[in-house]
Every structure is written in structure tokens, then in C-alpha cells.
Short mmCIF file of N, CA, C and O in Angstrom, two decimals:
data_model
loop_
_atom_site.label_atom_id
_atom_site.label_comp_id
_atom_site.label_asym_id
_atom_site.label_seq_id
_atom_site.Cartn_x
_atom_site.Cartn_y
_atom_site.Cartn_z
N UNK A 253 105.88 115.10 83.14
CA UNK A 253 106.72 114.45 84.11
C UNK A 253 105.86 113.52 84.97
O UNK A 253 104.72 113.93 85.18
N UNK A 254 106.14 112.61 85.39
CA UNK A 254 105.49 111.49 86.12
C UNK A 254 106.67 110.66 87.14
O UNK A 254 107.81 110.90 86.74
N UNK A 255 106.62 109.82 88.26
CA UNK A 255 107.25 109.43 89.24
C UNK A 255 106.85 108.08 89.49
O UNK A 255 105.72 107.65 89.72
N UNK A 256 108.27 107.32 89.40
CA UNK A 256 107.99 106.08 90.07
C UNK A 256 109.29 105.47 90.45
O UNK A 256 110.32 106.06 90.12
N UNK A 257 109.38 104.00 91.32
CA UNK A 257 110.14 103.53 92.67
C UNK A 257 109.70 102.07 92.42
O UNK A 257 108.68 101.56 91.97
N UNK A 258 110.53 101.73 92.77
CA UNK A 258 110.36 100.08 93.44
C UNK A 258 109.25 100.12 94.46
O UNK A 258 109.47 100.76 95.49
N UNK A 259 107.93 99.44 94.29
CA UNK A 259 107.29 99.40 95.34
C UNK A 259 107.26 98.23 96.47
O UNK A 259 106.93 98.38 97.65
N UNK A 260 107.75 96.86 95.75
CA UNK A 260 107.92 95.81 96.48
C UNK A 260 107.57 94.73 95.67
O UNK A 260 107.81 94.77 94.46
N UNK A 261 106.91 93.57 96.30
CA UNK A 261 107.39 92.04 95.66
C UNK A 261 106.14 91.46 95.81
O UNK A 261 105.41 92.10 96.57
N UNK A 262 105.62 90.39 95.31
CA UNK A 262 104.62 89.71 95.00
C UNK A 262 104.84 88.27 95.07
O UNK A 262 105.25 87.63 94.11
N UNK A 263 104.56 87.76 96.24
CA UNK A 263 105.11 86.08 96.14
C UNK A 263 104.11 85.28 95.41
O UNK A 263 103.07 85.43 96.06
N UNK A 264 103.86 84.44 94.33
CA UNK A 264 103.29 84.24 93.67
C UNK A 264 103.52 82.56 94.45
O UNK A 264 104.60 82.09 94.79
N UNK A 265 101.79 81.72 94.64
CA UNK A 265 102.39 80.68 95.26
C UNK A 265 100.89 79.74 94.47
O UNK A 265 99.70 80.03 94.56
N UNK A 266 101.43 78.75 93.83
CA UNK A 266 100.37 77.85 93.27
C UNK A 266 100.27 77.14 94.64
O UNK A 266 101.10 76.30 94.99
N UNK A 267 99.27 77.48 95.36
CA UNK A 267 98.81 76.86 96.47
C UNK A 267 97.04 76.36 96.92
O UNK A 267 96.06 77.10 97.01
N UNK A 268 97.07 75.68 97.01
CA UNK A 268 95.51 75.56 97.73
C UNK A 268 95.61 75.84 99.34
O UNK A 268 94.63 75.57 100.04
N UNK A 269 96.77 76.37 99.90
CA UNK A 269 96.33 76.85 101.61
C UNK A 269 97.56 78.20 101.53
O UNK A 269 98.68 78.20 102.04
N UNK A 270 97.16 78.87 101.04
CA UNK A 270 97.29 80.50 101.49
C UNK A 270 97.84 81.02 102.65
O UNK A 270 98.87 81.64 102.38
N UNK A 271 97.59 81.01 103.81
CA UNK A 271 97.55 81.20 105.35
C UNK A 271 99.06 80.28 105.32
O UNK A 271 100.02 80.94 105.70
N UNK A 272 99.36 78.94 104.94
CA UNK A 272 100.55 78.08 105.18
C UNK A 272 101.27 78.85 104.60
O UNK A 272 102.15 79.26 105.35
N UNK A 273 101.35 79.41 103.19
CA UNK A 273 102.17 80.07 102.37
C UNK A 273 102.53 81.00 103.17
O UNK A 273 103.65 81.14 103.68
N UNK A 274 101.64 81.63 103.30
CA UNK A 274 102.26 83.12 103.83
C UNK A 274 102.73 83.07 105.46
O UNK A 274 103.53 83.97 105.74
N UNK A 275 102.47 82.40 106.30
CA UNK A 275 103.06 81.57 107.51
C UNK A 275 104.78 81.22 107.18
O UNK A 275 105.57 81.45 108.09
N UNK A 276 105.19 80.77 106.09
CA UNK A 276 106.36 80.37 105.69
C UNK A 276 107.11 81.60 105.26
O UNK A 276 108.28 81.85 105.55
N UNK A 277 106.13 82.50 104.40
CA UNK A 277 107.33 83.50 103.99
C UNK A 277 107.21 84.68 105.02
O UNK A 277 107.83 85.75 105.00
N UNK A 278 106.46 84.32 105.75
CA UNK A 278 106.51 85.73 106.99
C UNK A 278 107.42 85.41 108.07
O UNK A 278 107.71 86.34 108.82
N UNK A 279 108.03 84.07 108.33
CA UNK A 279 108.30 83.20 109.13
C UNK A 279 110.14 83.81 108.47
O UNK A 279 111.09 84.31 109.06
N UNK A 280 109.91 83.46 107.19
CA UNK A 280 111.64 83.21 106.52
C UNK A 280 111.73 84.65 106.76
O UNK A 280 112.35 84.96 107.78
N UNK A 281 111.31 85.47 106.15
CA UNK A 281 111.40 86.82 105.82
C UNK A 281 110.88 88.08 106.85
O UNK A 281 110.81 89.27 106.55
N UNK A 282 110.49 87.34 108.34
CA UNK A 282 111.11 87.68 109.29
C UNK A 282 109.76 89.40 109.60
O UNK A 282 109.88 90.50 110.14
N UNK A 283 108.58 88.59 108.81
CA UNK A 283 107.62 90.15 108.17
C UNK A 283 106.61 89.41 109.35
O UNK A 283 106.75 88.23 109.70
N UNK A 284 105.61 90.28 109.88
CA UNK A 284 104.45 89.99 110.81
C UNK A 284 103.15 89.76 109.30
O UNK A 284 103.11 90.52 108.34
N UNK A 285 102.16 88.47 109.50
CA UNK A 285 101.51 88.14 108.63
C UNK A 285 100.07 89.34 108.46
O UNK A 285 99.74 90.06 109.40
N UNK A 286 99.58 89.36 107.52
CA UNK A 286 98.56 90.53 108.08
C UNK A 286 97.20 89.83 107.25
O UNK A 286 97.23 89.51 106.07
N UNK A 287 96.23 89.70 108.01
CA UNK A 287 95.40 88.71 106.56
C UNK A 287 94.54 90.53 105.80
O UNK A 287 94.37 91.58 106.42
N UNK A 288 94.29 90.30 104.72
CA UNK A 288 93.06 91.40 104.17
C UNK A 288 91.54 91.33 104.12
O UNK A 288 90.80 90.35 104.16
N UNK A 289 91.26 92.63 104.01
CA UNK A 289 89.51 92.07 103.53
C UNK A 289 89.16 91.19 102.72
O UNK A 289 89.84 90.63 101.87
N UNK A 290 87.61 91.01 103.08
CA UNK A 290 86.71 90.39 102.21
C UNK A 290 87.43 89.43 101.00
O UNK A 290 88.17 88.46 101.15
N UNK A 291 86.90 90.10 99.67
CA UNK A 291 87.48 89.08 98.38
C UNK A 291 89.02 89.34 98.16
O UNK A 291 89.56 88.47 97.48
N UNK A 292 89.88 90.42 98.64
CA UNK A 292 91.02 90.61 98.61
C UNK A 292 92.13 89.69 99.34
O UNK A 292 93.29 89.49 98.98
N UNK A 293 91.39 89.13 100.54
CA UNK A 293 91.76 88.30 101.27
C UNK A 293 91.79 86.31 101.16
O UNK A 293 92.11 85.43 101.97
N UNK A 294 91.38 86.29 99.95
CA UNK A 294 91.11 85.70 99.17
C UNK A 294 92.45 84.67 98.88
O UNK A 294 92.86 83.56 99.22
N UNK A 295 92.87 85.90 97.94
CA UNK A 295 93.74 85.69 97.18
C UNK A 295 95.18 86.35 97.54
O UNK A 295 96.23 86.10 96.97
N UNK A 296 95.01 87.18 98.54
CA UNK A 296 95.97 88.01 98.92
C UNK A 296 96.33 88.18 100.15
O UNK A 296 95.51 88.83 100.79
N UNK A 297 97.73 87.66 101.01
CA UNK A 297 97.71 88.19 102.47
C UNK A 297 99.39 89.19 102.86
O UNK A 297 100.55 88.87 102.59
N UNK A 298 99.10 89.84 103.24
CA UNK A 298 100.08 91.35 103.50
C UNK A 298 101.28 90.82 104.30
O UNK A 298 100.82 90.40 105.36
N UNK A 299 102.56 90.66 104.28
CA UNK A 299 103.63 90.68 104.80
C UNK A 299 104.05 91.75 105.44
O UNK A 299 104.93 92.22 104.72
N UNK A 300 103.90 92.47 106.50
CA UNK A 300 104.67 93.75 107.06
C UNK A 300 106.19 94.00 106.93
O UNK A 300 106.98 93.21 107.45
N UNK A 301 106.41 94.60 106.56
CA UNK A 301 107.71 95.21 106.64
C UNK A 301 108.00 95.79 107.60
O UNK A 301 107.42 96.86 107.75
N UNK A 302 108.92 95.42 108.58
CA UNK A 302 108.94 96.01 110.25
C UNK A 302 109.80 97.59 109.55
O UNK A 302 109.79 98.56 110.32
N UNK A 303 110.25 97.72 108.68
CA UNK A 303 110.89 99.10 108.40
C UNK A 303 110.06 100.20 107.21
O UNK A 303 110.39 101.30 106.76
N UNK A 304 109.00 99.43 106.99
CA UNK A 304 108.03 100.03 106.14
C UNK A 304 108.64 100.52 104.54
O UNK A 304 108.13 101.40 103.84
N UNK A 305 109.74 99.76 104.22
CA UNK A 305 110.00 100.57 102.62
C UNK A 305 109.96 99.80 101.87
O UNK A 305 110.60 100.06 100.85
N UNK A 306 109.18 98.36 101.90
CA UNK A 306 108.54 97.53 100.72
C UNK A 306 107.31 97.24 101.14
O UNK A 306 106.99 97.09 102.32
N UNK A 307 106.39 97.13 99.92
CA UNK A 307 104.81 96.17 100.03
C UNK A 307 105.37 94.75 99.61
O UNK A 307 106.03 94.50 98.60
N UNK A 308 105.06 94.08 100.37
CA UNK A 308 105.01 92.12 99.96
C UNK A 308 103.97 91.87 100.37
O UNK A 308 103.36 92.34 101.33
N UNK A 309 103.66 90.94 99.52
CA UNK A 309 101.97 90.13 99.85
C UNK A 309 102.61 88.98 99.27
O UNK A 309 103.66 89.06 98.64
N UNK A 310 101.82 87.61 99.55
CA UNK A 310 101.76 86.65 99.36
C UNK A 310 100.42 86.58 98.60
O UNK A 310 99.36 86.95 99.09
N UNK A 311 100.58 85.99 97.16
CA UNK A 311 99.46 85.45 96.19
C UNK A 311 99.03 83.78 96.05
O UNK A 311 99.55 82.67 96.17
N UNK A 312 98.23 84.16 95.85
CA UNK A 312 97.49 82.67 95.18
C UNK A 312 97.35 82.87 93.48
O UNK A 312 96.94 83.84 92.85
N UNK A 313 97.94 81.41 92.97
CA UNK A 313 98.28 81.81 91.55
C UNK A 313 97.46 80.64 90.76
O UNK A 313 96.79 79.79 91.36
N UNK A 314 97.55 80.68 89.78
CA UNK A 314 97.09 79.29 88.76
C UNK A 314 98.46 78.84 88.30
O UNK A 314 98.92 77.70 88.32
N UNK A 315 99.05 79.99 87.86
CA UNK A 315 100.21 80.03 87.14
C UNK A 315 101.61 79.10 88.01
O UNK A 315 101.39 78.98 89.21
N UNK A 316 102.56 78.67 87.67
CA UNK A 316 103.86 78.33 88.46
C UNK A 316 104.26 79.30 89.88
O UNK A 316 104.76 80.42 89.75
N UNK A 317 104.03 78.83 90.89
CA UNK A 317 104.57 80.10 91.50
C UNK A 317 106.53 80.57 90.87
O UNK A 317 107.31 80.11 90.05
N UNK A 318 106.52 81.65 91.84
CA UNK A 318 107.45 82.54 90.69
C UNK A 318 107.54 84.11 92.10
O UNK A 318 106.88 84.39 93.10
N UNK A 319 108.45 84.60 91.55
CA UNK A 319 108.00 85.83 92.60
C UNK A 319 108.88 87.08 91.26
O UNK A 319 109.86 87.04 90.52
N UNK A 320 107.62 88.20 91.64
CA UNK A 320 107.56 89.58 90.53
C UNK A 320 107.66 90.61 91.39
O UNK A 320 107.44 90.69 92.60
N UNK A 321 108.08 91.50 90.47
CA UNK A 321 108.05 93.03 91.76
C UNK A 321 107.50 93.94 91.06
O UNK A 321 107.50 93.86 89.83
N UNK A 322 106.94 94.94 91.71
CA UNK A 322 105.73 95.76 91.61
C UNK A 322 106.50 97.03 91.56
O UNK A 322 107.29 97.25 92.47
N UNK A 323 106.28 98.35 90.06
CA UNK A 323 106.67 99.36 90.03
C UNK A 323 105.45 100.23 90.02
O UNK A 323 104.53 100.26 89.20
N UNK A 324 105.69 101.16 91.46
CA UNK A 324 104.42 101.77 91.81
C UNK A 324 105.02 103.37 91.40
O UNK A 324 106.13 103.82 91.71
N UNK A 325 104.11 103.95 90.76
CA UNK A 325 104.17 105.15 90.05
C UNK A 325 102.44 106.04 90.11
O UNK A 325 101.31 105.55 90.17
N UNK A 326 102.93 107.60 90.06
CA UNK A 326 101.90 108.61 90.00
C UNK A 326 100.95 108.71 88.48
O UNK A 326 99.98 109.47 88.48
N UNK A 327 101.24 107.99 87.38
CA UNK A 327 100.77 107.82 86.10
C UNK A 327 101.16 106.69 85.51
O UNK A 327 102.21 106.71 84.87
N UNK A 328 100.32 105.36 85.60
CA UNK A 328 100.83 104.61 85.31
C UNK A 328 100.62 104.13 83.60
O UNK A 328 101.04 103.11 83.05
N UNK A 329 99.69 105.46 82.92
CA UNK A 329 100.35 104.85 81.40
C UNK A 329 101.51 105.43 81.12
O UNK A 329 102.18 104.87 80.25
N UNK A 330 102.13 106.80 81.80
CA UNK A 330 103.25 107.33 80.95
C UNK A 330 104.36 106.30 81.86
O UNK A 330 105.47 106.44 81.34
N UNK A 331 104.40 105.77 82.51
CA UNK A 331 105.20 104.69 83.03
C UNK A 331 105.37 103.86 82.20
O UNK A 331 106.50 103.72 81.73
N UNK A 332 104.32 103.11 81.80
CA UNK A 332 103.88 101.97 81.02
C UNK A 332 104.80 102.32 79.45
O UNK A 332 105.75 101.72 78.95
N UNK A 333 104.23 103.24 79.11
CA UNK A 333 105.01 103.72 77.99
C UNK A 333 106.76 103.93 77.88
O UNK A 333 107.49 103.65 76.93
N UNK A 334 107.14 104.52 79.21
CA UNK A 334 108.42 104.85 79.73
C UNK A 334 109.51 103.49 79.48
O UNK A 334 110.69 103.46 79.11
N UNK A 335 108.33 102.14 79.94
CA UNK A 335 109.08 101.18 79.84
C UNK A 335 108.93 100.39 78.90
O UNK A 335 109.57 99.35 78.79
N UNK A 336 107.96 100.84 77.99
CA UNK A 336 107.72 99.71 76.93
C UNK A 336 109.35 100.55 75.85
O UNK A 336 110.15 99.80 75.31
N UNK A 337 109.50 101.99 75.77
CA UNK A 337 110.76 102.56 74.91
C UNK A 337 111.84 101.68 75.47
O UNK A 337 112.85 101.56 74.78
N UNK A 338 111.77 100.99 76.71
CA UNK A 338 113.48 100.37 77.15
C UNK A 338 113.27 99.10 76.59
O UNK A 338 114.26 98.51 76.17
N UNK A 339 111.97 98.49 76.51
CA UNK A 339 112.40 97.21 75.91
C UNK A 339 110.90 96.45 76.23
O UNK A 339 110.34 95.75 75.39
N UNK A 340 110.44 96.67 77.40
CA UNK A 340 109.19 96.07 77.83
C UNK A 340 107.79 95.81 77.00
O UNK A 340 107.48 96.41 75.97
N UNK A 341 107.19 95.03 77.51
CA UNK A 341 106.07 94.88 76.62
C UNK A 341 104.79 94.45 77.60
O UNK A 341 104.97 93.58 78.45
N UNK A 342 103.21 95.23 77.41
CA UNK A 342 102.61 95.01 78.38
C UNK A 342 101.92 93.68 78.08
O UNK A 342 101.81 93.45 76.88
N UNK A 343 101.64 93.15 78.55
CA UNK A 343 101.07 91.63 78.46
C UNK A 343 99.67 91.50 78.96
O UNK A 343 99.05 90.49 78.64
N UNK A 344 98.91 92.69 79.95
CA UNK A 344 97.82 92.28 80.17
C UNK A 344 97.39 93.74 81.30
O UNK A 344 98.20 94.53 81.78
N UNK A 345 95.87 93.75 81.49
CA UNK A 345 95.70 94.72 82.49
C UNK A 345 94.43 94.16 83.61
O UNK A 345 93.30 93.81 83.26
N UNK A 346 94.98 94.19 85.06
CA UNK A 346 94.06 94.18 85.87
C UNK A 346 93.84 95.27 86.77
O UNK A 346 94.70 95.99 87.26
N UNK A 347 92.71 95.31 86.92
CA UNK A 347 91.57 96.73 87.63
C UNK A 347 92.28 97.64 86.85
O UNK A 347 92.06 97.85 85.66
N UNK A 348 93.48 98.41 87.83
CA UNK A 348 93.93 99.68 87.69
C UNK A 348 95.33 99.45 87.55
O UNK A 348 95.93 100.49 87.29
N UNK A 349 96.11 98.33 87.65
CA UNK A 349 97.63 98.18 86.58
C UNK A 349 97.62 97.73 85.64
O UNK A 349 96.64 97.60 84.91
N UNK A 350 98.98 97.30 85.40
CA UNK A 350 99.50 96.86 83.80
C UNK A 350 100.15 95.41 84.19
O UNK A 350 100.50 95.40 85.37
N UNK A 351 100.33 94.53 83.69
CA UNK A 351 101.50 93.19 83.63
C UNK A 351 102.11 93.51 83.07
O UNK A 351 101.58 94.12 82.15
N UNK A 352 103.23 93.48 83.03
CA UNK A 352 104.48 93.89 81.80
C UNK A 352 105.40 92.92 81.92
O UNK A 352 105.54 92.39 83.03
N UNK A 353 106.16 92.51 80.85
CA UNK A 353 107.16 91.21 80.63
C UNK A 353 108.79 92.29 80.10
O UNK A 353 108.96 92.86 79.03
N UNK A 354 109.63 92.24 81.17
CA UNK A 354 111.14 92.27 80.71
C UNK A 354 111.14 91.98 79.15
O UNK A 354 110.37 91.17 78.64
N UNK A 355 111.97 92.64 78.53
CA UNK A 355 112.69 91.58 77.24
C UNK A 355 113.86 90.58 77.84
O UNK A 355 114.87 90.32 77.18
N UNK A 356 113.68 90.20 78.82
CA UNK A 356 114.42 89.40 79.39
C UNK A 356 113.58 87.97 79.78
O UNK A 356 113.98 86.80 79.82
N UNK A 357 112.18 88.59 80.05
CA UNK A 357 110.99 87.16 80.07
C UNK A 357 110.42 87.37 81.55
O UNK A 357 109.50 86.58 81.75
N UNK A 358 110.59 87.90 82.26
CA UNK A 358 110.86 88.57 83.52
C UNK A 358 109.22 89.45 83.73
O UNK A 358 109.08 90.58 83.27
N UNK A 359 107.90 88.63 84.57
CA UNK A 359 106.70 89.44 84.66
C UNK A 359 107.09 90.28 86.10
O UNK A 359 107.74 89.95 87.09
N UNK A 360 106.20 91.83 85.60
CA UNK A 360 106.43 92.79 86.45
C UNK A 360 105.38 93.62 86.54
O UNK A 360 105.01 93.85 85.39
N UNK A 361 104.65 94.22 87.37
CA UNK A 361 103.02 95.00 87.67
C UNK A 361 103.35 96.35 87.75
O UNK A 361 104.28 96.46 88.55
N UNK A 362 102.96 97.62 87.19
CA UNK A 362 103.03 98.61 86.89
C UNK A 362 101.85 98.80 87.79
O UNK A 362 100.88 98.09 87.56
N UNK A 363 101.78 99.79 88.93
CA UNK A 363 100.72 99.71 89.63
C UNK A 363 100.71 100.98 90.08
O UNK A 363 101.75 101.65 90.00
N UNK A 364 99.43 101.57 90.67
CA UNK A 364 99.22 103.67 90.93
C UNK A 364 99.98 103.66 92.59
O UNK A 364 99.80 102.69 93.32
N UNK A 365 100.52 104.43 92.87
CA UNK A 365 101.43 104.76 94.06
C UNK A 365 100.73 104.95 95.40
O UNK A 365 99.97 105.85 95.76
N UNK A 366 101.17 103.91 96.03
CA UNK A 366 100.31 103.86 97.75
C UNK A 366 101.15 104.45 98.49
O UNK A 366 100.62 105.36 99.11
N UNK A 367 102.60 104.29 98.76
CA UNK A 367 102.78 104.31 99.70
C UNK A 367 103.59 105.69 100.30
O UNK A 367 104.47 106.19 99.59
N UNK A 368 103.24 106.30 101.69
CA UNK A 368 103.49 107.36 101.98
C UNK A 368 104.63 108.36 101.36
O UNK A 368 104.68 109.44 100.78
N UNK A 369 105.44 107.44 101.77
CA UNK A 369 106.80 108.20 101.14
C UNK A 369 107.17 107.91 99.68
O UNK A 369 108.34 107.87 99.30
N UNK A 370 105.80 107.65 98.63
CA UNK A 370 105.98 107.69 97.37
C UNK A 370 106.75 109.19 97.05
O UNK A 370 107.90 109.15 96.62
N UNK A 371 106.20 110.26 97.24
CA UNK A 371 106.59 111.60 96.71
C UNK A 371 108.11 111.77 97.24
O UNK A 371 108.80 112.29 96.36
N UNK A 372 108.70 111.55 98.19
CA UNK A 372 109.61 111.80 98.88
C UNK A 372 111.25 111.11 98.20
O UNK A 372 112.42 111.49 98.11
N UNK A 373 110.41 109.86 97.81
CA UNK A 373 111.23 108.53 97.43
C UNK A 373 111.65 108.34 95.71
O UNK A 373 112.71 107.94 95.24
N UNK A 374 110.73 108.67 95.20
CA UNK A 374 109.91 108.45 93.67
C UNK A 374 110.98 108.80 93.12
O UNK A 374 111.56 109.64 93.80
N UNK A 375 111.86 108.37 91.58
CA UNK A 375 111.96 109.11 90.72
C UNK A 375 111.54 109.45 89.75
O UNK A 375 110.91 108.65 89.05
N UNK A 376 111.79 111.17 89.25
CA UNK A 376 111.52 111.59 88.55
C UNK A 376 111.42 111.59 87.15
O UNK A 376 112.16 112.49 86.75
N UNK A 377 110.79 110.93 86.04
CA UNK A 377 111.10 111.16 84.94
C UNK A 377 110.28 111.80 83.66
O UNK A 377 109.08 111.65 83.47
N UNK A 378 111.18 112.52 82.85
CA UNK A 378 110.65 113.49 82.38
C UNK A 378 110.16 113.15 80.98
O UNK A 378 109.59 114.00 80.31
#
């Protein structure tokens, strides 16, 4: 048995100014901006959720921007697997997730479970 949830969203932004991007979607979306560390901060800046039940970050991409959502789970190959039987297919792996593509065309990050009320929230599958 293994557990996983919607963890949240990934704004994907072909940008050369980062800080503007995420200024705009913290601005629309009403989130306090949060910058990150070191090389993480880079490429990545944190959107708060004033109610705490999504992660959003704002990315820096090569790719088209686009926006993906992130399924955060306690095992993320029997996940991985869970979703490749519905239709999915993994497309690639960074550090410690998966990329996975919908059979719909649809990219989505299979990623290990941060957030507090993962256990509380999670479903179960067997």
C-alpha cells in the first residue's frame, strides 16, 4: 500500500526575469512571493498559499511555458507504476521524481511527499 494527493502546481515560465514572473502570479493569485536558496532559487521561487493546502512555485523553463501539477506521494515508484496501469507514461527522471505524460499529452511530476498533512490528506492505494 502506498499514498498519494494532489500536491500543487508548477508555473512553468520561459522567462529571462523570474522575480517579474513570479511578482505577476503572486500578484494574480493573490499568494505572498517567497524567493529560495542558493541554486534552487535559481530556477525556482515559492508562492504561499495563505491556506496552506497547495505547493506553487514559479519555474524557469527552456521549454514553452505551460503550467503542470505535481502528485506528491509516500513511494513514488509504486505511484509511478499505479499510473503508468491507467494510461501514463514516464518520460523522464529528475533528482528524486518522475515526469510523466497523461495519455492525453498532459506533463505531470510524481514527486516524495512534503507536506504536513500528507498522511492525514493522502489517498490510499492498495
Amino acid at each position: 500500500m502506498h499514498k498519494s494527493r494532489l500536491a500543487g502546481f508548477i508555473i512553468d515560465c520561459r522567462t529571462d526575469d523570474l522575480p517579474a514572473a513570479a511578482a505577476f502570479w503572486g500578484a494574480a493569485l493573490g499568494m505572498r512571493v517567497r524567493p529560495l536558496p542558493a541554486a534552487e532559487g535559481e530556477r525556482y521561487v515559492a508562492l504561499d498559499d495563505p491556506e496552506e493546502r497547495l505547493h506553487v512555485e514559479v519555474q524557469s523553463v527552456e521549454h514553452p511555458s505551460r503550467v503542470h501539477l505535481d502528485i506528491e506521494t509516500d513511494d513514488v515508484a509504486a505511484e509511478v507504476r499505479r499510473l503508468e496501469a491507467l494510461g501514463a507514461k514516464a518520460v523522464g527522471r529528475v533528482h528524486t521524481w518522475c515526469v510523466m505524460e497523461a495519455p492525453t499529452g498532459q506533463r505531470f511530476c510524481v514527486v516524495r511527499a512534503k507536506a504536513a498533512s500528507f498522511d492525514a490528506t493522502a489517498h490510499a492505494w492498495d
